[in-house]
Tab-separated table of C-alpha atoms in Angstrom:
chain	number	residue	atom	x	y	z
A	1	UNK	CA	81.728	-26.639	-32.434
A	2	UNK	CA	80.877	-30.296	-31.151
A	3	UNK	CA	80.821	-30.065	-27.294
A	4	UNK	CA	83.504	-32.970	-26.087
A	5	UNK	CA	81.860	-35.684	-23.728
A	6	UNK	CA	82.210	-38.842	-22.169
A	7	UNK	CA	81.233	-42.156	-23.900
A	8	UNK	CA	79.350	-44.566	-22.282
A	9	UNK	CA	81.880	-47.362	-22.356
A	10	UNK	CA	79.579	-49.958	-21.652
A	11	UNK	CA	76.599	-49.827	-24.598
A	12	UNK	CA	75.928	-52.375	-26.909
A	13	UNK	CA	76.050	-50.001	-29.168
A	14	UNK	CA	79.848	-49.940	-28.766
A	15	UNK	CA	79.890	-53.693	-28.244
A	16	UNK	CA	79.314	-53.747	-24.390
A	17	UNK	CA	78.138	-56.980	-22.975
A	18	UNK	CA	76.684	-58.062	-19.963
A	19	UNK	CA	78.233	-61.470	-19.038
A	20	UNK	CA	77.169	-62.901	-16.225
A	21	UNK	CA	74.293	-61.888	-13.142
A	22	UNK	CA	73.645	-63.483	-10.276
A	23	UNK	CA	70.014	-63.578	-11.169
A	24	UNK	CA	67.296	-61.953	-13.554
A	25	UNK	CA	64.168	-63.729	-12.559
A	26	UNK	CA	61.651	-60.699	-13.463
A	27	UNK	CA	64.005	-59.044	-16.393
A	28	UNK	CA	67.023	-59.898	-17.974
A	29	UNK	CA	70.421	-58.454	-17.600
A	30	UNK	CA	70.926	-57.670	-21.142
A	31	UNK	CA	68.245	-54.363	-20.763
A	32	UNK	CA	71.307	-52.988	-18.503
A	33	UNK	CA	73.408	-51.662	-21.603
A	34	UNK	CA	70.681	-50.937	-24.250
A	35	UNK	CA	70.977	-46.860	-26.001
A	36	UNK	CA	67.659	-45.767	-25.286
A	37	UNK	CA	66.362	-44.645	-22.473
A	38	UNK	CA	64.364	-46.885	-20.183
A	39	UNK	CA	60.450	-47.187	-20.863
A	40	UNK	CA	57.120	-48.460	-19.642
A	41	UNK	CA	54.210	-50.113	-19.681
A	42	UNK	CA	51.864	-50.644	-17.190
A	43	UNK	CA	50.186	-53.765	-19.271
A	44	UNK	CA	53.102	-55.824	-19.586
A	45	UNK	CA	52.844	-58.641	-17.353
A	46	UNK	CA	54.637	-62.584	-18.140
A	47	UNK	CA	54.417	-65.997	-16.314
A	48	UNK	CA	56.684	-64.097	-13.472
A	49	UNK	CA	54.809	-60.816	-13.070
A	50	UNK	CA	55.574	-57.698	-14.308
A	51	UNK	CA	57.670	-57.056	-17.170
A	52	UNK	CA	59.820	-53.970	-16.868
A	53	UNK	CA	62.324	-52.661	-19.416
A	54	UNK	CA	65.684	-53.112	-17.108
A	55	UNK	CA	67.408	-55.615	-15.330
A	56	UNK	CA	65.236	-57.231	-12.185
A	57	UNK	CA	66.009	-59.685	-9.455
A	58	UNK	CA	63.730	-61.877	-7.319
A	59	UNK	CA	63.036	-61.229	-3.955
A	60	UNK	CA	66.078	-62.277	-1.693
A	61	UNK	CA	65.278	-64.731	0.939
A	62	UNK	CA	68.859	-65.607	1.709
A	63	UNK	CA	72.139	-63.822	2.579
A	64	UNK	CA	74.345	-61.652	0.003
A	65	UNK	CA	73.360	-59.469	-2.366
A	66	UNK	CA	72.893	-59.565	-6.441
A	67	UNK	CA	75.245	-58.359	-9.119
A	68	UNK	CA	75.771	-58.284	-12.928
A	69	UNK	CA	79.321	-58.255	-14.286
A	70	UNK	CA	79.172	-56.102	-18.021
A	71	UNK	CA	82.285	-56.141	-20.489
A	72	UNK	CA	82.854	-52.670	-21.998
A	73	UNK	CA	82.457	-52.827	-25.536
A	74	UNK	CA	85.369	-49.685	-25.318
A	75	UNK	CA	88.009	-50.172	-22.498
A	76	UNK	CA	89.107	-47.304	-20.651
A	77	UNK	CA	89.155	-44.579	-18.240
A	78	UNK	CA	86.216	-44.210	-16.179
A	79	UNK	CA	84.574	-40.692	-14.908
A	80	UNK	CA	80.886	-41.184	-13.917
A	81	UNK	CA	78.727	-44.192	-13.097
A	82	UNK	CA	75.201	-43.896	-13.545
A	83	UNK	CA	72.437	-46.312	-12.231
A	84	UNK	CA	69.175	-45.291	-13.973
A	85	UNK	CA	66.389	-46.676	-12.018
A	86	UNK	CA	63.519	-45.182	-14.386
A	87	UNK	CA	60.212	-47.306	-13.350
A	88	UNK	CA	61.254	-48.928	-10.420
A	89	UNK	CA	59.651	-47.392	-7.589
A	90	UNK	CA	58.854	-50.497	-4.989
A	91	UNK	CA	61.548	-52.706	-6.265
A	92	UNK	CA	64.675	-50.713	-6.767
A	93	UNK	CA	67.791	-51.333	-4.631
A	94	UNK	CA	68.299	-49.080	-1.814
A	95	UNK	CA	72.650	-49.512	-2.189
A	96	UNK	CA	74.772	-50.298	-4.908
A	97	UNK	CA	78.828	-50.125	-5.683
A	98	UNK	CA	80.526	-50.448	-8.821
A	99	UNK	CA	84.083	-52.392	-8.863
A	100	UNK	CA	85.829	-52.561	-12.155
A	101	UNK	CA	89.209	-54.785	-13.236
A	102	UNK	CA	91.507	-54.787	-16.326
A	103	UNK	CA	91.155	-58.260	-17.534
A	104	UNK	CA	91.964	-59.238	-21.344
A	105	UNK	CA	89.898	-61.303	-23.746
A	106	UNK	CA	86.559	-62.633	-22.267
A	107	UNK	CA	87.284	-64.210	-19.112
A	108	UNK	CA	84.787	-67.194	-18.056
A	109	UNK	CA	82.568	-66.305	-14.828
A	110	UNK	CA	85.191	-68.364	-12.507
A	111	UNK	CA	87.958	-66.015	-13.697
A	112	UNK	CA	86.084	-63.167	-13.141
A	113	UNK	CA	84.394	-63.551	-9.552
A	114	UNK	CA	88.410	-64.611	-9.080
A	115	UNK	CA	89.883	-61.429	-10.056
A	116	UNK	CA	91.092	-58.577	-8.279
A	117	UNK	CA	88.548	-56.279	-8.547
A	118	UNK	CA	89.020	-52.550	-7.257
A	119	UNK	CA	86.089	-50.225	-6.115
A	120	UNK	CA	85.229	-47.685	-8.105
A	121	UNK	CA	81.720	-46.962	-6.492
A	122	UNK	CA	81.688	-47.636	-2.810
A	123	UNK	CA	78.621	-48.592	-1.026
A	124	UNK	CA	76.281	-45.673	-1.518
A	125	UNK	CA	72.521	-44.795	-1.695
A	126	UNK	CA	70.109	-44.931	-4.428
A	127	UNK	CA	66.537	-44.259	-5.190
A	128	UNK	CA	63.907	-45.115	-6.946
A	129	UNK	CA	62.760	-43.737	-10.502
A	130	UNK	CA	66.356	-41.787	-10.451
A	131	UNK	CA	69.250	-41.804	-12.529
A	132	UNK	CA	71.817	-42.012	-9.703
A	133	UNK	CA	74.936	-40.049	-10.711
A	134	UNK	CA	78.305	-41.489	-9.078
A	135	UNK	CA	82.018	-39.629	-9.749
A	136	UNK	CA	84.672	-41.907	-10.252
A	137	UNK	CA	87.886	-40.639	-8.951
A	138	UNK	CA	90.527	-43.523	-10.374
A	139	UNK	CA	93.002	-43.051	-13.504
A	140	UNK	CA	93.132	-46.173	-14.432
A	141	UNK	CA	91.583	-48.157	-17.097
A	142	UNK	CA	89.443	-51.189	-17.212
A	143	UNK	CA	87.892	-53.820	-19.094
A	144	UNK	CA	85.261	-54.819	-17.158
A	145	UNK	CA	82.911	-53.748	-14.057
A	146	UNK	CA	80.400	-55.308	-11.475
A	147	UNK	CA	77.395	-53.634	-10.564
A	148	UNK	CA	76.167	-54.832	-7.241
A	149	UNK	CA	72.989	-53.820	-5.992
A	150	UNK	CA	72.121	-54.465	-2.042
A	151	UNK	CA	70.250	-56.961	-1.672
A	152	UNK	CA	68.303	-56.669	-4.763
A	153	UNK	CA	65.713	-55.510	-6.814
A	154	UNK	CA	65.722	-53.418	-10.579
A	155	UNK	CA	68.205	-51.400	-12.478
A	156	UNK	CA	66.657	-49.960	-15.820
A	157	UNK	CA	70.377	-48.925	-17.325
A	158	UNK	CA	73.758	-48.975	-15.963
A	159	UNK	CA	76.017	-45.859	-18.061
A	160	UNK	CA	79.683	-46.101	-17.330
A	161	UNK	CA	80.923	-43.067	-18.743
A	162	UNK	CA	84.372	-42.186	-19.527
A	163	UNK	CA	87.441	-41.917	-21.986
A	164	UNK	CA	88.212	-44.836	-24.299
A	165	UNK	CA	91.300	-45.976	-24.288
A	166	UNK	CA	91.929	-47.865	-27.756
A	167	UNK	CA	93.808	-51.514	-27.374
A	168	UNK	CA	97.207	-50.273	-29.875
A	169	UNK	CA	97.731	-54.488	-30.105
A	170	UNK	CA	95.380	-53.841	-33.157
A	171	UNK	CA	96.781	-50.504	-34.018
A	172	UNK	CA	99.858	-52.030	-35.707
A	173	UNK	CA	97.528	-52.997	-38.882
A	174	UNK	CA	95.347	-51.910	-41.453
A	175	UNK	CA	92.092	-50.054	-39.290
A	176	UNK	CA	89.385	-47.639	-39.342
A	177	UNK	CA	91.341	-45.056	-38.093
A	178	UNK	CA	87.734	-42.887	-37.516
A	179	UNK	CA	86.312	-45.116	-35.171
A	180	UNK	CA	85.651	-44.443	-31.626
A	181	UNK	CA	87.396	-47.597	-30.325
A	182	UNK	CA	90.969	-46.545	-32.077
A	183	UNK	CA	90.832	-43.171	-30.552
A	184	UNK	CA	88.545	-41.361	-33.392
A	185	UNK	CA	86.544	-38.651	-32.371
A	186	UNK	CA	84.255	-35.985	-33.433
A	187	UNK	CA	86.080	-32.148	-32.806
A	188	UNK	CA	83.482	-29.980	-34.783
A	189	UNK	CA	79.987	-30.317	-36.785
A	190	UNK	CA	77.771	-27.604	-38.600
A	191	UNK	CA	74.330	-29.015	-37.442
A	192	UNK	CA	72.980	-32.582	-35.699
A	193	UNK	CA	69.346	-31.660	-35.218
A	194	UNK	CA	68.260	-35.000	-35.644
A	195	UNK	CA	71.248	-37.341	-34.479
A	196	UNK	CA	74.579	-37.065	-32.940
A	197	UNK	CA	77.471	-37.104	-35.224
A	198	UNK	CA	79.553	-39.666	-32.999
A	199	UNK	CA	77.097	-42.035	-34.226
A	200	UNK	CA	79.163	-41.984	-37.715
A	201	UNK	CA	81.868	-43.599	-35.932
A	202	UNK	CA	80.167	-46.340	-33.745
A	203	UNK	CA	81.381	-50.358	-34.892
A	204	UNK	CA	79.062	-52.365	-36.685
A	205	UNK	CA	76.362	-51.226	-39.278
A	206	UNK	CA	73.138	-49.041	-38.296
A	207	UNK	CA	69.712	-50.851	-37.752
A	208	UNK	CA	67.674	-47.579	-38.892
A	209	UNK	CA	68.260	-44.088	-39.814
A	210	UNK	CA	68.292	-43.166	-36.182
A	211	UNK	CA	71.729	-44.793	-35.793
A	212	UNK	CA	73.328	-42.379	-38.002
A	213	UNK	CA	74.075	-38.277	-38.390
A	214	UNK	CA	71.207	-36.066	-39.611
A	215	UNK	CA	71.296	-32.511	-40.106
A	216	UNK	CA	68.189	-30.036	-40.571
A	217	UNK	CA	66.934	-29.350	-44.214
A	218	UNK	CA	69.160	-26.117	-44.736
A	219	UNK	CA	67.008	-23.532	-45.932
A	220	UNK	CA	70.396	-20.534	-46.638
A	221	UNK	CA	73.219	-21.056	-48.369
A	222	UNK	CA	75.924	-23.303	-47.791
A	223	UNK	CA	76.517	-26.556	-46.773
A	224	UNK	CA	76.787	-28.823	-43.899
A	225	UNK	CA	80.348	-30.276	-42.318
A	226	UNK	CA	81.853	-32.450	-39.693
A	227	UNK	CA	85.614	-32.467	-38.884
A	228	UNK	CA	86.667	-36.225	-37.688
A	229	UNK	CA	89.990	-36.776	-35.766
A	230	UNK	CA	91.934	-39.961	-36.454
A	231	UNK	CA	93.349	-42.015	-33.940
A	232	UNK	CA	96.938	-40.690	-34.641
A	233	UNK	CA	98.837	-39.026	-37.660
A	234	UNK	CA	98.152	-41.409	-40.180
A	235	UNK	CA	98.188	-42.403	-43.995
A	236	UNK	CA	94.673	-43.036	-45.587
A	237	UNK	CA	94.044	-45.489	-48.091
A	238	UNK	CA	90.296	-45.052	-48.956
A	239	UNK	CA	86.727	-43.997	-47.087
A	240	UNK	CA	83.570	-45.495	-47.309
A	241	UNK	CA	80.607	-43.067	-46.471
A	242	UNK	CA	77.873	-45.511	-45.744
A	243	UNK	CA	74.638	-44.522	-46.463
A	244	UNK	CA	72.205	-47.559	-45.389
A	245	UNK	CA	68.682	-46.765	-44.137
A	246	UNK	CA	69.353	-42.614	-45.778
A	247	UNK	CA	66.786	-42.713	-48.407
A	248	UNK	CA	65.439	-39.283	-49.321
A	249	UNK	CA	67.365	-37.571	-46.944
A	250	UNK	CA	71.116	-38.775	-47.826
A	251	UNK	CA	73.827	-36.464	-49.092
A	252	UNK	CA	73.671	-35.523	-53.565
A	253	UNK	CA	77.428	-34.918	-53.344
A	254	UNK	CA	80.311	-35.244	-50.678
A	255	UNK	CA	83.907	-33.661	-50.473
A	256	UNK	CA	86.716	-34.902	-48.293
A	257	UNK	CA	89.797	-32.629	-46.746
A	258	UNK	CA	92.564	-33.334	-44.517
A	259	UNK	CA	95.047	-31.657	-42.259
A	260	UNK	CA	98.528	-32.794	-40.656
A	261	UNK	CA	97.777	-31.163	-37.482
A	262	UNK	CA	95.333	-28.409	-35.923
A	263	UNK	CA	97.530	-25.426	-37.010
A	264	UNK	CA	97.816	-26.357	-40.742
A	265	UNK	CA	95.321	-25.441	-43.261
A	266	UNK	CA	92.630	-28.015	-44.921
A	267	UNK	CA	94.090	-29.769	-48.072
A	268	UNK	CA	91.453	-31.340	-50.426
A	269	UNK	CA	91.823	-35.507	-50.303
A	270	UNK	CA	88.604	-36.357	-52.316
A	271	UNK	CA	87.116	-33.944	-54.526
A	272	UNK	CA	83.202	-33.560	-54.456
A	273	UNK	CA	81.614	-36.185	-55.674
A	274	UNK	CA	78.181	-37.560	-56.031
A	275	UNK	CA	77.363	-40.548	-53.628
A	276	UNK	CA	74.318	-42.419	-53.630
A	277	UNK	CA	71.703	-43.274	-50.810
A	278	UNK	CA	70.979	-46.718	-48.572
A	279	UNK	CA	74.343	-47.905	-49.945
A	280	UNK	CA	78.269	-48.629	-49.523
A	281	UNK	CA	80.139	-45.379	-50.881
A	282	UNK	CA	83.620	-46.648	-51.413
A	283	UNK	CA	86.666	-44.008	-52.759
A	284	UNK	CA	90.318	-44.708	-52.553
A	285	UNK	CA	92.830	-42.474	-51.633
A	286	UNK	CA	95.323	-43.481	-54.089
A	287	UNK	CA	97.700	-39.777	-53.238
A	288	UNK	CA	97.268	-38.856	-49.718
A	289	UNK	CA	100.911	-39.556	-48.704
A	290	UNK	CA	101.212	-36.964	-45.769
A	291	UNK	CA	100.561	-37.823	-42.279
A	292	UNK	CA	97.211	-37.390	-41.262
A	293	UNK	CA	95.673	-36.324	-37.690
A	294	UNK	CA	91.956	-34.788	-38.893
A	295	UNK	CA	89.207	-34.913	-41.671
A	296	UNK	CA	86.435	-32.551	-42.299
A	297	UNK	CA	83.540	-34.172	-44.370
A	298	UNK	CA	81.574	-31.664	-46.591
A	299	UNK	CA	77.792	-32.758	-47.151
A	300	UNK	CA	75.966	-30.599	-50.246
A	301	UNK	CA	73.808	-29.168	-48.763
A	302	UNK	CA	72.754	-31.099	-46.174
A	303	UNK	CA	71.403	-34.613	-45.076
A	304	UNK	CA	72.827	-37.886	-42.902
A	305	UNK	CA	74.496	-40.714	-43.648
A	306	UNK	CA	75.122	-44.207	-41.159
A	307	UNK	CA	78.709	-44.602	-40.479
A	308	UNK	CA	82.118	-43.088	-41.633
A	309	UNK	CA	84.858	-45.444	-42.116
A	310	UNK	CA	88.318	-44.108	-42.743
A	311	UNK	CA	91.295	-46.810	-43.287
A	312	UNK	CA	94.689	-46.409	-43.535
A	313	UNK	CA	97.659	-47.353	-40.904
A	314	UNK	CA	98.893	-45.081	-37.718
A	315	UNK	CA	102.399	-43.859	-38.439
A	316	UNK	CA	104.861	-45.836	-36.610
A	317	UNK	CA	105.899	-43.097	-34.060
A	318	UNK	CA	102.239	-42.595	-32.769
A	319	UNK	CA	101.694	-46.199	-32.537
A	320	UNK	CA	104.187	-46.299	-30.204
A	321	UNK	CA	103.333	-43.464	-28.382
A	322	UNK	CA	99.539	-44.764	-28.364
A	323	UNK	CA	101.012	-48.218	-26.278
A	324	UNK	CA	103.318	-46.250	-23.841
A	325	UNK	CA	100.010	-44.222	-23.096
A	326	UNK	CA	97.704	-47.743	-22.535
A	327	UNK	CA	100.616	-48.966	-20.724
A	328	UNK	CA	100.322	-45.797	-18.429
A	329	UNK	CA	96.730	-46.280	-17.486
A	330	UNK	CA	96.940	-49.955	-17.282
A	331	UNK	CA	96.749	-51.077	-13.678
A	332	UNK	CA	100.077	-51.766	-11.543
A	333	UNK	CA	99.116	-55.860	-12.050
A	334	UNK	CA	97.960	-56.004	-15.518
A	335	UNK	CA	101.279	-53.710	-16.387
A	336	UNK	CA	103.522	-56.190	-14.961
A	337	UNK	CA	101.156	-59.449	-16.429
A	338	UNK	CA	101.898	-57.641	-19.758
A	339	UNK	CA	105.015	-56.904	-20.035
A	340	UNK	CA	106.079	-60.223	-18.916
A	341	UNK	CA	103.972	-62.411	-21.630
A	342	UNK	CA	105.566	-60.609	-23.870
A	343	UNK	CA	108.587	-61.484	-22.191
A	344	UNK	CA	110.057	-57.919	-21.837
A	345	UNK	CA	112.075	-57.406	-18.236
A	346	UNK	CA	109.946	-54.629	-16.006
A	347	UNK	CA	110.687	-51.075	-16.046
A	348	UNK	CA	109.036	-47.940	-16.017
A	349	UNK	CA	107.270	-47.243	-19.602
A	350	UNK	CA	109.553	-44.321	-19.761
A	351	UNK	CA	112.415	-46.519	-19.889
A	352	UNK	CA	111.029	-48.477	-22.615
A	353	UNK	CA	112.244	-48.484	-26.120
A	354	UNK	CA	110.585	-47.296	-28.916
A	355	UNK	CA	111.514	-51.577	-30.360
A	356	UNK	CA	110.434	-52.642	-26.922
A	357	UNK	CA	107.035	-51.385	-26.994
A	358	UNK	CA	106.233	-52.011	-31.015
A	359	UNK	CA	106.800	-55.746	-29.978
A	360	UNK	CA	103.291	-55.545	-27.854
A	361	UNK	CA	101.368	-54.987	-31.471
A	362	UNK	CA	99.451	-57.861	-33.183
């Protein structure tokens, strides 16, 4: 069984951003969000001085303190905050606090330094060379946060980790219903010796073999498995098992199941079939009529593969329940901002009709 975690809602590998910083003399702001783990070398030095692999300010010589505003690349709730100060020993800052906001779109810097920003992180030590572990005790969800850092110095990474909350304005259409930013998840794999499964269902295409799901060469009989679940019961329309950068160590055949919910049994959607490696492998679905909620992907035997891509449309009863649950967790504000832009009068989301909410799709 896959051990449920926390995302981290702001990594570029989900499509976080870092949009704005007060400064990043000595390193720039973007290092704040990458994957990997910090690293370091003591030859690096540029026309400023050192280089290190993080986010670094200059020296302060005047009032205030430094910050970096990062858009999550997945909105939602947040748990933990970590500030990962690998490296920085003499230049780390000795107090940060993390405020977040729900703000839609990409807001200019104006906007955002305008915004009502709530504290999520208040002012609290750090050290140096430490990844400093912060709970989060707020139910909300957000868009964005601010990392400020008193009065300035080096971050390595900044991990905001939490629950994603998908946006169900682009649930009303055709989607990957698999991927982590809809609401897919992984629930259960055989093996990820190499790789971590979730990495099947991260946007955008994989930049090596490291980006993807690798098992161990399986030496006993058998084969190796991961069970998906979709963003909601659902109707599938085809999968693409993508393959890129899996050369000798891709899949020989695949096999596809599905299930209506976690009590009934696993029904056969694709049967096995032979896919290819470091390439687009691209089935329809041309008979799955029943309502989806979970997929378990056979490998034979064993191997990896980049990204899974599952599309198909959320039936219309757990689309709406999907926006009645954003509209729960959005902030009192942004719940009232929304609700009147789409010009619906403001009540509770309980007392919202099913018609009411499906107006808020795209």
């Amino acid at each position: 069984m896959a051990k449920r975690t926390d995302l981290d809602l702001a990594s570029r590998a989900l499509g976080g951003s870092v949009r704005y910083a007060s400064d990043e003399f000595f390193a720039p702001r973007e290092a704040l969000i990458l994957p990997g783990e910090s690293v370091h070398d003591t030859s690096t030095f540029g026309a400023h001085g050192k280089i290190y692999d993080g986010w670094e300010t200059r020296r302060r010589r005047t009032p205030g303190h430094d910050w970096a505003v990062v858009q999550l690349g997945a909105p939602g709730v947040i748990h933990e905050i970590v500030v990962d100060t690998a490296w920085f020993l003499g230049n780390y800052p000795p107090e940060i606090s993390v405020e977040a906001v729900w703000m839609d779109g990409s807001p200019d810097e104006e906007t955002l330094q305008a915004a009502d920003w709530t504290t999520i992180v208040p002012s609290s030590a750090a050290r140096g060379n430490t990844k400093n572990t912060y709970r989060v005790h707020n139910h909300y969800a957000f868009t964005h946060v601010r990392l400020n850092i008193f009065p300035d110095g080096g971050v390595a990474r900044l991990r905001v980790r939490g629950t994603a909350v998908p946006d169900p304005r682009v649930l009303g259409s055709r989607i990957d219903l698999a991927a982590l930013q809809h609401g897919g998840d992984v629930a259960e794999i055989s093996d990820m010796f190499y790789s971590d499964a979730r990495l099947l269902l991260y946007p955008g295409v994989a930049r090596s073999m490291a980006e993807g799901w690798e098992t161990a060469r399986r030496r006993t009989a058998g084969n190796d498995y991961v069970v998906v679940t979709l963003a909601g019961p659902s109707t599938l329309d085809y999968v693409d098992f993508d393959t890129h950068y899996f050369l000798g160590n891709a899949p020989g055949w695949v096999r596809l199941s599905a299930r209506t919910d976690a009590d009934a049994p696993w029904v056969e959607i694709l049967p096995r079939s032979k896919i290819s490696s470091d390439a687009h492998n691209r089935f329809r679905l041309d008979h799955v009529t029943d309502e989806i909620t979970a997929v378990r992907v056979d490998v034979y035997p064993d191997g990896g593969f980049s990204r899974l891509h599952l599309f198909g449309e959320l039936a219309p009863a757990a689309l709406s329940e999907a926006i009645a649950h954003w509209l729960r967790l959005l902030p009192s504000s942004a719940y009232a901002a929304m609700l009147a832009s789409y010009g619906i009068p403001f009540a509770a989301v309980k007392d919202l009709s099913a018609e009411q909410l499906l107006t808020l799709t795209w």
